[in-house]
PDB file of C-alpha atoms in Angstrom:
ATOM      1  CA  MET A   1      17.120 -23.052  27.199  1.00 37.00           C
ATOM      2  CA  GLN A   2      16.051 -20.651  29.849  1.00 38.00           C
ATOM      3  CA  ALA A   3      13.754 -18.006  28.872  1.00 42.00           C
ATOM      4  CA  ARG A   4      15.450 -14.549  28.519  1.00 40.00           C
ATOM      5  CA  THR A   5      13.866 -11.944  30.656  1.00 39.00           C
ATOM      6  CA  SER A   6      15.383  -8.537  29.387  1.00 47.00           C
ATOM      7  CA  LEU A   7      11.882  -7.099  28.250  1.00 58.00           C
ATOM      8  CA  GLY A   8       9.596  -4.573  29.538  1.00 58.00           C
ATOM      9  CA  ASP A   9       8.181  -4.674  32.958  1.00 78.00           C
ATOM     10  CA  GLY A  10       5.414  -7.274  33.364  1.00 91.00           C
ATOM     11  CA  LEU A  11       5.447  -8.658  30.000  1.00 95.00           C
ATOM     12  CA  ILE A  12       6.424 -12.125  30.965  1.00 95.00           C
ATOM     13  CA  GLU A  13       4.075 -11.962  34.084  1.00 95.00           C
ATOM     14  CA  HIS A  14       1.236 -11.056  31.984  1.00 96.00           C
ATOM     15  CA  LEU A  15       1.824 -14.028  29.359  1.00 97.00           C
ATOM     16  CA  GLU A  16       2.283 -16.308  32.052  1.00 96.00           C
ATOM     17  CA  ALA A  17      -0.961 -15.164  34.105  1.00 95.00           C
ATOM     18  CA  GLY A  18      -3.038 -16.286  30.915  1.00 96.00           C
ATOM     19  CA  LEU A  19      -1.080 -19.191  29.763  1.00 96.00           C
ATOM     20  CA  GLY A  20       0.861 -21.080  32.417  1.00 95.00           C
ATOM     21  CA  ILE A  21       4.401 -20.924  33.590  1.00 96.00           C
ATOM     22  CA  ILE A  22       7.291 -21.044  30.893  1.00 96.00           C
ATOM     23  CA  GLN A  23       8.727 -24.300  30.667  1.00 96.00           C
ATOM     24  CA  GLU A  24      11.449 -23.905  27.561  1.00 95.00           C
ATOM     25  CA  GLY A  25      12.355 -21.736  24.814  1.00 95.00           C
ATOM     26  CA  TRP A  26      14.362 -21.881  21.783  1.00 95.00           C
ATOM     27  CA  ALA A  27      16.222 -19.130  20.156  1.00 92.00           C
ATOM     28  CA  ASP A  28      16.028 -18.500  16.382  1.00 82.00           C
ATOM     29  CA  ARG A  29      18.726 -19.586  14.077  1.00 76.00           C
ATOM     30  CA  ASP A  30      21.078 -16.857  14.007  1.00 74.00           C
ATOM     31  CA  ASP A  31      19.883 -15.610  17.682  1.00 72.00           C
ATOM     32  CA  LYS A  32      19.051 -12.077  16.379  1.00 74.00           C
ATOM     33  CA  GLY A  33      15.208 -12.526  16.258  1.00 80.00           C
ATOM     34  CA  PRO A  34      12.935 -13.422  19.033  1.00 92.00           C
ATOM     35  CA  GLN A  35      12.996 -16.876  20.884  1.00 94.00           C
ATOM     36  CA  VAL A  36       9.788 -18.826  20.945  1.00 97.00           C
ATOM     37  CA  VAL A  37       8.830 -20.153  24.300  1.00 97.00           C
ATOM     38  CA  ARG A  38       6.461 -22.975  25.465  1.00 97.00           C
ATOM     39  CA  PHE A  39       4.373 -22.781  28.487  1.00 97.00           C
ATOM     40  CA  ALA A  40       2.902 -25.413  30.838  1.00 95.00           C
ATOM     41  CA  GLU A  41       0.026 -27.619  29.596  1.00 93.00           C
ATOM     42  CA  ASN A  42      -3.259 -26.236  30.291  1.00 89.00           C
ATOM     43  CA  GLY A  43      -4.834 -29.688  31.514  1.00 84.00           C
ATOM     44  CA  ALA A  44      -8.555 -28.175  31.847  1.00 84.00           C
ATOM     45  CA  ALA A  45      -8.656 -26.635  28.528  1.00 86.00           C
ATOM     46  CA  GLY A  46      -6.561 -29.165  26.692  1.00 88.00           C
ATOM     47  CA  TRP A  47      -3.939 -27.097  25.051  1.00 93.00           C
ATOM     48  CA  THR A  48      -0.492 -26.160  25.405  1.00 96.00           C
ATOM     49  CA  ALA A  49       0.205 -22.321  24.416  1.00 97.00           C
ATOM     50  CA  TYR A  50       3.604 -21.234  22.459  1.00 98.00           C
ATOM     51  CA  SER A  51       4.273 -17.739  21.938  1.00 98.00           C
ATOM     52  CA  THR A  52       7.409 -15.402  20.527  1.00 97.00           C
ATOM     53  CA  LEU A  53       9.201 -13.389  23.340  1.00 95.00           C
ATOM     54  CA  GLY A  54      11.162 -10.381  22.214  1.00 93.00           C
ATOM     55  CA  LEU A  55       9.275  -9.585  18.866  1.00 95.00           C
ATOM     56  CA  SER A  56       7.896  -6.520  20.860  1.00 94.00           C
ATOM     57  CA  ARG A  57      11.234  -4.918  20.979  1.00 92.00           C
ATOM     58  CA  HIS A  58      10.706  -4.118  17.267  1.00 92.00           C
ATOM     59  CA  SER A  59       8.552  -1.463  16.231  1.00 92.00           C
ATOM     60  CA  LEU A  60       6.110  -2.242  13.540  1.00 95.00           C
ATOM     61  CA  ALA A  61       4.046   0.054  11.399  1.00 94.00           C
ATOM     62  CA  SER A  62       0.256  -0.798  10.720  1.00 93.00           C
ATOM     63  CA  ARG A  63      -0.298  -0.661   6.842  1.00 92.00           C
ATOM     64  CA  VAL A  64      -3.735   0.651   7.554  1.00 92.00           C
ATOM     65  CA  SER A  65      -3.051   3.567  10.067  1.00 91.00           C
ATOM     66  CA  GLY A  66       0.603   4.006   9.967  1.00 89.00           C
ATOM     67  CA  ARG A  67       1.057   3.857  13.814  1.00 92.00           C
ATOM     68  CA  VAL A  68       3.578   2.027  15.378  1.00 94.00           C
ATOM     69  CA  ILE A  69       2.578  -1.580  17.215  1.00 95.00           C
ATOM     70  CA  ARG A  70       4.406  -4.028  19.340  1.00 96.00           C
ATOM     71  CA  MET A  71       3.501  -7.595  19.174  1.00 97.00           C
ATOM     72  CA  GLU A  72       3.972 -11.103  20.362  1.00 98.00           C
ATOM     73  CA  LEU A  73       2.480 -13.970  18.469  1.00 98.00           C
ATOM     74  CA  LEU A  74       0.640 -16.550  20.136  1.00 98.00           C
ATOM     75  CA  MET A  75      -0.391 -20.143  18.919  1.00 97.00           C
ATOM     76  CA  LEU A  76      -2.458 -22.747  20.999  1.00 97.00           C
ATOM     77  CA  VAL A  77      -2.219 -26.539  20.050  1.00 96.00           C
ATOM     78  CA  ARG A  78      -3.199 -30.010  21.523  1.00 94.00           C
ATOM     79  CA  ALA A  79      -0.852 -30.641  24.175  1.00 91.00           C
ATOM     80  CA  ASN A  80       0.175 -33.740  22.153  1.00 90.00           C
ATOM     81  CA  VAL A  81       1.401 -31.648  19.184  1.00 91.00           C
ATOM     82  CA  GLU A  82       5.289 -31.992  18.582  1.00 91.00           C
ATOM     83  CA  PRO A  83       6.965 -28.606  19.626  1.00 93.00           C
ATOM     84  CA  ARG A  84       9.203 -28.676  16.667  1.00 92.00           C
ATOM     85  CA  PRO A  85       6.943 -27.794  13.750  1.00 91.00           C
ATOM     86  CA  VAL A  86       5.069 -25.016  16.095  1.00 94.00           C
ATOM     87  CA  VAL A  87       8.278 -23.502  17.101  1.00 94.00           C
ATOM     88  CA  ALA A  88       9.314 -23.413  13.236  1.00 92.00           C
ATOM     89  CA  LEU A  89       6.222 -21.661  12.133  1.00 93.00           C
ATOM     90  CA  LEU A  90       6.374 -18.764  14.850  1.00 95.00           C
ATOM     91  CA  HIS A  91      10.117 -18.157  14.350  1.00 94.00           C
ATOM     92  CA  ASP A  92       9.184 -17.818  10.311  1.00 93.00           C
ATOM     93  CA  VAL A  93       6.383 -15.866  10.943  1.00 95.00           C
ATOM     94  CA  ALA A  94       8.371 -13.544  13.344  1.00 95.00           C
ATOM     95  CA  GLY A  95      11.163 -13.325  10.810  1.00 92.00           C
ATOM     96  CA  MET A  96       8.743 -12.347   8.090  1.00 92.00           C
ATOM     97  CA  VAL A  97       7.167  -9.463  10.126  1.00 94.00           C
ATOM     98  CA  MET A  98      10.815  -8.043  11.227  1.00 93.00           C
ATOM     99  CA  ARG A  99      11.720  -8.339   7.518  1.00 92.00           C
ATOM    100  CA  ASP A 100       8.871  -6.032   6.364  1.00 92.00           C
ATOM    101  CA  HIS A 101       8.756  -3.934   9.415  1.00 92.00           C
ATOM    102  CA  GLY A 102       4.665  -4.455   9.291  1.00 94.00           C
ATOM    103  CA  ALA A 103       2.703  -5.649  12.006  1.00 96.00           C
ATOM    104  CA  LEU A 104       0.193  -8.336  11.271  1.00 97.00           C
ATOM    105  CA  LEU A 105      -3.351  -7.126  11.635  1.00 97.00           C
ATOM    106  CA  ARG A 106      -6.664  -8.979  12.411  1.00 97.00           C
ATOM    107  CA  GLY A 107      -8.049 -10.861   9.675  1.00 97.00           C
ATOM    108  CA  ASP A 108      -4.784 -11.043   7.863  1.00 97.00           C
ATOM    109  CA  VAL A 109      -3.667 -14.425   6.485  1.00 96.00           C
ATOM    110  CA  VAL A 110       0.450 -15.493   6.293  1.00 95.00           C
ATOM    111  CA  CYS A 111       1.579 -18.754   4.551  1.00 89.00           C
ATOM    112  CA  PRO A 112       5.101 -19.593   6.169  1.00 84.00           C
ATOM    113  CA  GLU A 113       7.245 -21.879   4.425  1.00 77.00           C
ATOM    114  CA  SER A 114       7.204 -24.417   7.193  1.00 74.00           C
ATOM    115  CA  GLY A 115       3.954 -26.234   8.262  1.00 72.00           C
ATOM    116  CA  LEU A 116       2.376 -28.328  11.061  1.00 74.00           C
ATOM    117  CA  GLY A 117       3.664 -31.770   9.585  1.00 67.00           C
ATOM    118  CA  ASP A 118       2.348 -34.293   7.120  1.00 60.00           C
ATOM    119  CA  GLY A 119      -0.941 -35.071   8.989  1.00 67.00           C
ATOM    120  CA  SER A 120      -2.345 -31.577   8.788  1.00 78.00           C
ATOM    121  CA  ALA A 121      -4.019 -29.940   5.954  1.00 83.00           C
ATOM    122  CA  LEU A 122      -4.077 -26.519   7.548  1.00 89.00           C
ATOM    123  CA  ASN A 123      -1.154 -24.931   5.525  1.00 89.00           C
ATOM    124  CA  ALA A 124      -1.981 -21.024   6.457  1.00 93.00           C
ATOM    125  CA  LEU A 125      -2.113 -18.981   9.446  1.00 96.00           C
ATOM    126  CA  TYR A 126      -5.113 -16.802  10.160  1.00 97.00           C
ATOM    127  CA  VAL A 127      -4.485 -13.598  12.641  1.00 98.00           C
ATOM    128  CA  THR A 128      -6.880 -12.921  15.156  1.00 98.00           C
ATOM    129  CA  THR A 129      -7.585 -11.839  18.938  1.00 97.00           C
ATOM    130  CA  PRO A 130      -6.852 -14.761  21.415  1.00 97.00           C
ATOM    131  CA  ALA A 131     -10.607 -15.302  21.669  1.00 95.00           C
ATOM    132  CA  TYR A 132      -9.875 -18.662  24.024  1.00 94.00           C
ATOM    133  CA  LEU A 133      -8.560 -16.319  26.722  1.00 95.00           C
ATOM    134  CA  PRO A 134     -10.029 -13.589  28.708  1.00 95.00           C
ATOM    135  CA  VAL A 135     -10.345 -10.116  26.802  1.00 96.00           C
ATOM    136  CA  GLU A 136      -7.814  -8.373  28.951  1.00 96.00           C
ATOM    137  CA  PHE A 137      -5.186 -10.818  27.635  1.00 97.00           C
ATOM    138  CA  ALA A 138      -5.093  -9.758  24.204  1.00 97.00           C
ATOM    139  CA  THR A 139      -3.070  -6.471  25.306  1.00 97.00           C
ATOM    140  CA  PHE A 140      -0.262  -6.129  27.859  1.00 96.00           C
ATOM    141  CA  HIS A 141      -0.389  -2.155  29.087  1.00 93.00           C
ATOM    142  CA  GLY A 142       3.562  -1.746  29.578  1.00 88.00           C
ATOM    143  CA  PRO A 143       4.973   1.061  31.289  1.00 88.00           C
ATOM    144  CA  THR A 144       5.962   2.784  28.068  1.00 87.00           C
ATOM    145  CA  ASP A 145       4.218   0.581  25.407  1.00 90.00           C
ATOM    146  CA  ASP A 146       1.305  -1.536  24.867  1.00 94.00           C
ATOM    147  CA  VAL A 147       1.899  -5.184  23.330  1.00 96.00           C
ATOM    148  CA  VAL A 148      -0.830  -6.601  21.104  1.00 97.00           C
ATOM    149  CA  ILE A 149      -0.697 -10.349  21.665  1.00 98.00           C
ATOM    150  CA  ALA A 150      -1.880 -11.961  18.011  1.00 98.00           C
ATOM    151  CA  TRP A 151      -3.288 -15.239  17.823  1.00 98.00           C
ATOM    152  CA  LEU A 152      -2.332 -17.229  14.792  1.00 97.00           C
ATOM    153  CA  VAL A 153      -5.058 -20.022  14.065  1.00 97.00           C
ATOM    154  CA  PRO A 154      -4.037 -22.933  11.515  1.00 95.00           C
ATOM    155  CA  ILE A 155      -6.597 -22.623   8.586  1.00 95.00           C
ATOM    156  CA  SER A 156      -7.235 -24.822   5.246  1.00 92.00           C
ATOM    157  CA  PRO A 157      -6.766 -23.541   1.679  1.00 91.00           C
ATOM    158  CA  ASP A 158     -10.428 -23.128   1.171  1.00 92.00           C
ATOM    159  CA  GLU A 159     -10.706 -21.326   4.288  1.00 94.00           C
ATOM    160  CA  ARG A 160      -7.790 -18.966   3.178  1.00 93.00           C
ATOM    161  CA  ALA A 161      -9.790 -18.634  -0.245  1.00 92.00           C
ATOM    162  CA  PHE A 162     -12.931 -17.777   1.743  1.00 94.00           C
ATOM    163  CA  VAL A 163     -11.429 -14.803   3.699  1.00 95.00           C
ATOM    164  CA  ASP A 164      -9.931 -13.459   0.439  1.00 94.00           C
ATOM    165  CA  GLN A 165     -13.283 -13.568  -0.820  1.00 93.00           C
ATOM    166  CA  HIS A 166     -15.540 -12.616   1.825  1.00 94.00           C
ATOM    167  CA  GLY A 167     -13.627 -10.773   4.243  1.00 96.00           C
ATOM    168  CA  TRP A 168     -12.144 -11.567   7.662  1.00 96.00           C
ATOM    169  CA  SER A 169     -15.581 -10.772   9.435  1.00 96.00           C
ATOM    170  CA  ARG A 170     -17.770 -12.941   7.513  1.00 95.00           C
ATOM    171  CA  PHE A 171     -15.032 -15.725   8.193  1.00 95.00           C
ATOM    172  CA  GLU A 172     -15.205 -14.778  12.097  1.00 96.00           C
ATOM    173  CA  ASP A 173     -18.967 -15.148  12.008  1.00 95.00           C
ATOM    174  CA  VAL A 174     -18.550 -18.720  10.300  1.00 94.00           C
ATOM    175  CA  LEU A 175     -16.270 -19.525  13.118  1.00 94.00           C
ATOM    176  CA  VAL A 176     -18.805 -18.637  15.827  1.00 94.00           C
ATOM    177  CA  GLU A 177     -21.634 -20.204  14.049  1.00 93.00           C
ATOM    178  CA  GLN A 178     -19.616 -23.623  13.465  1.00 93.00           C
ATOM    179  CA  ASN A 179     -17.434 -23.492  16.877  1.00 94.00           C
ATOM    180  CA  PRO A 180     -14.623 -25.634  15.411  1.00 94.00           C
ATOM    181  CA  ASP A 181     -12.011 -26.732  17.536  1.00 95.00           C
ATOM    182  CA  LEU A 182      -9.207 -24.068  16.664  1.00 95.00           C
ATOM    183  CA  ILE A 183      -6.595 -25.946  18.650  1.00 94.00           C
ATOM    184  CA  ASP A 184      -6.785 -28.956  16.746  1.00 93.00           C
ATOM    185  CA  VAL A 185      -4.403 -29.124  14.114  1.00 91.00           C
ATOM    186  CA  ASN A 186      -6.307 -32.034  12.412  1.00 91.00           C
ATOM    187  CA  ARG A 187      -9.741 -30.531  12.442  1.00 92.00           C
ATOM    188  CA  PRO A 188     -12.082 -30.244   9.593  1.00 91.00           C
ATOM    189  CA  PRO A 189     -12.240 -27.191   7.621  1.00 91.00           C
ATOM    190  CA  CYS A 190     -15.290 -25.050   8.176  1.00 89.00           C
ATOM    191  CA  ILE A 191     -15.288 -23.963   4.392  1.00 84.00           C
ATOM    192  CA  ARG A 192     -16.821 -26.648   2.231  1.00 77.00           C
ATOM    193  CA  PRO A 193     -15.877 -26.282  -1.813  1.00 69.00           C
ATOM    194  CA  ASN A 194     -18.688 -25.049  -3.783  1.00 63.00           C
ATOM    195  CA  HIS A 195     -20.940 -24.229  -0.915  1.00 59.00           C
ATOM    196  CA  ASP A 196     -22.885 -20.839  -1.495  1.00 60.00           C
ATOM    197  CA  TRP A 197     -21.869 -18.685   1.288  1.00 55.00           C
ATOM    198  CA  SER A 198     -23.904 -15.562  -0.315  1.00 59.00           C
ATOM    199  CA  GLY A 199     -26.909 -15.769   1.983  1.00 53.00           C
TER     200      GLY A 199
END
């Protein structure tokens, strides 16, 4: 399916400048929500990007500040990962966001019904800024509204528990310290059970 282009001026160009040319797209089940698009493989970085396209048409409220946020959702995976589970995850999370009318914030963890397949133990998605891309990619400054690009990073149950217990900032410190390959859906978890992280 060809990507629909009835969005605000420049958003698609912004996404393609950072992620590559859109190759294909998938509508959601009832064709009322955003579609999901796949970008050309980034051979140098070793990943393929998928994002929602059209979620930013919806006004979402921050539960912290109350301000309106427009956003699109991003996932980065190895090029050999099958599209189907990634597309399903993005559709599921977009649907959750639209039903709640609430924006995802940095440090949130979401647990969609669909997963990444039998081979992955990473069953939750951590929301953060797209750290593998230039800083300016994280926000599209449109003619009328800004659009935040939220990166959904697959995480393990122990990593999810760590975020709940220690907070997202400490979790991101651990990611910096250990530098895991966050595009590998079969990576080992950063958090070891029963390890003392109080120090």
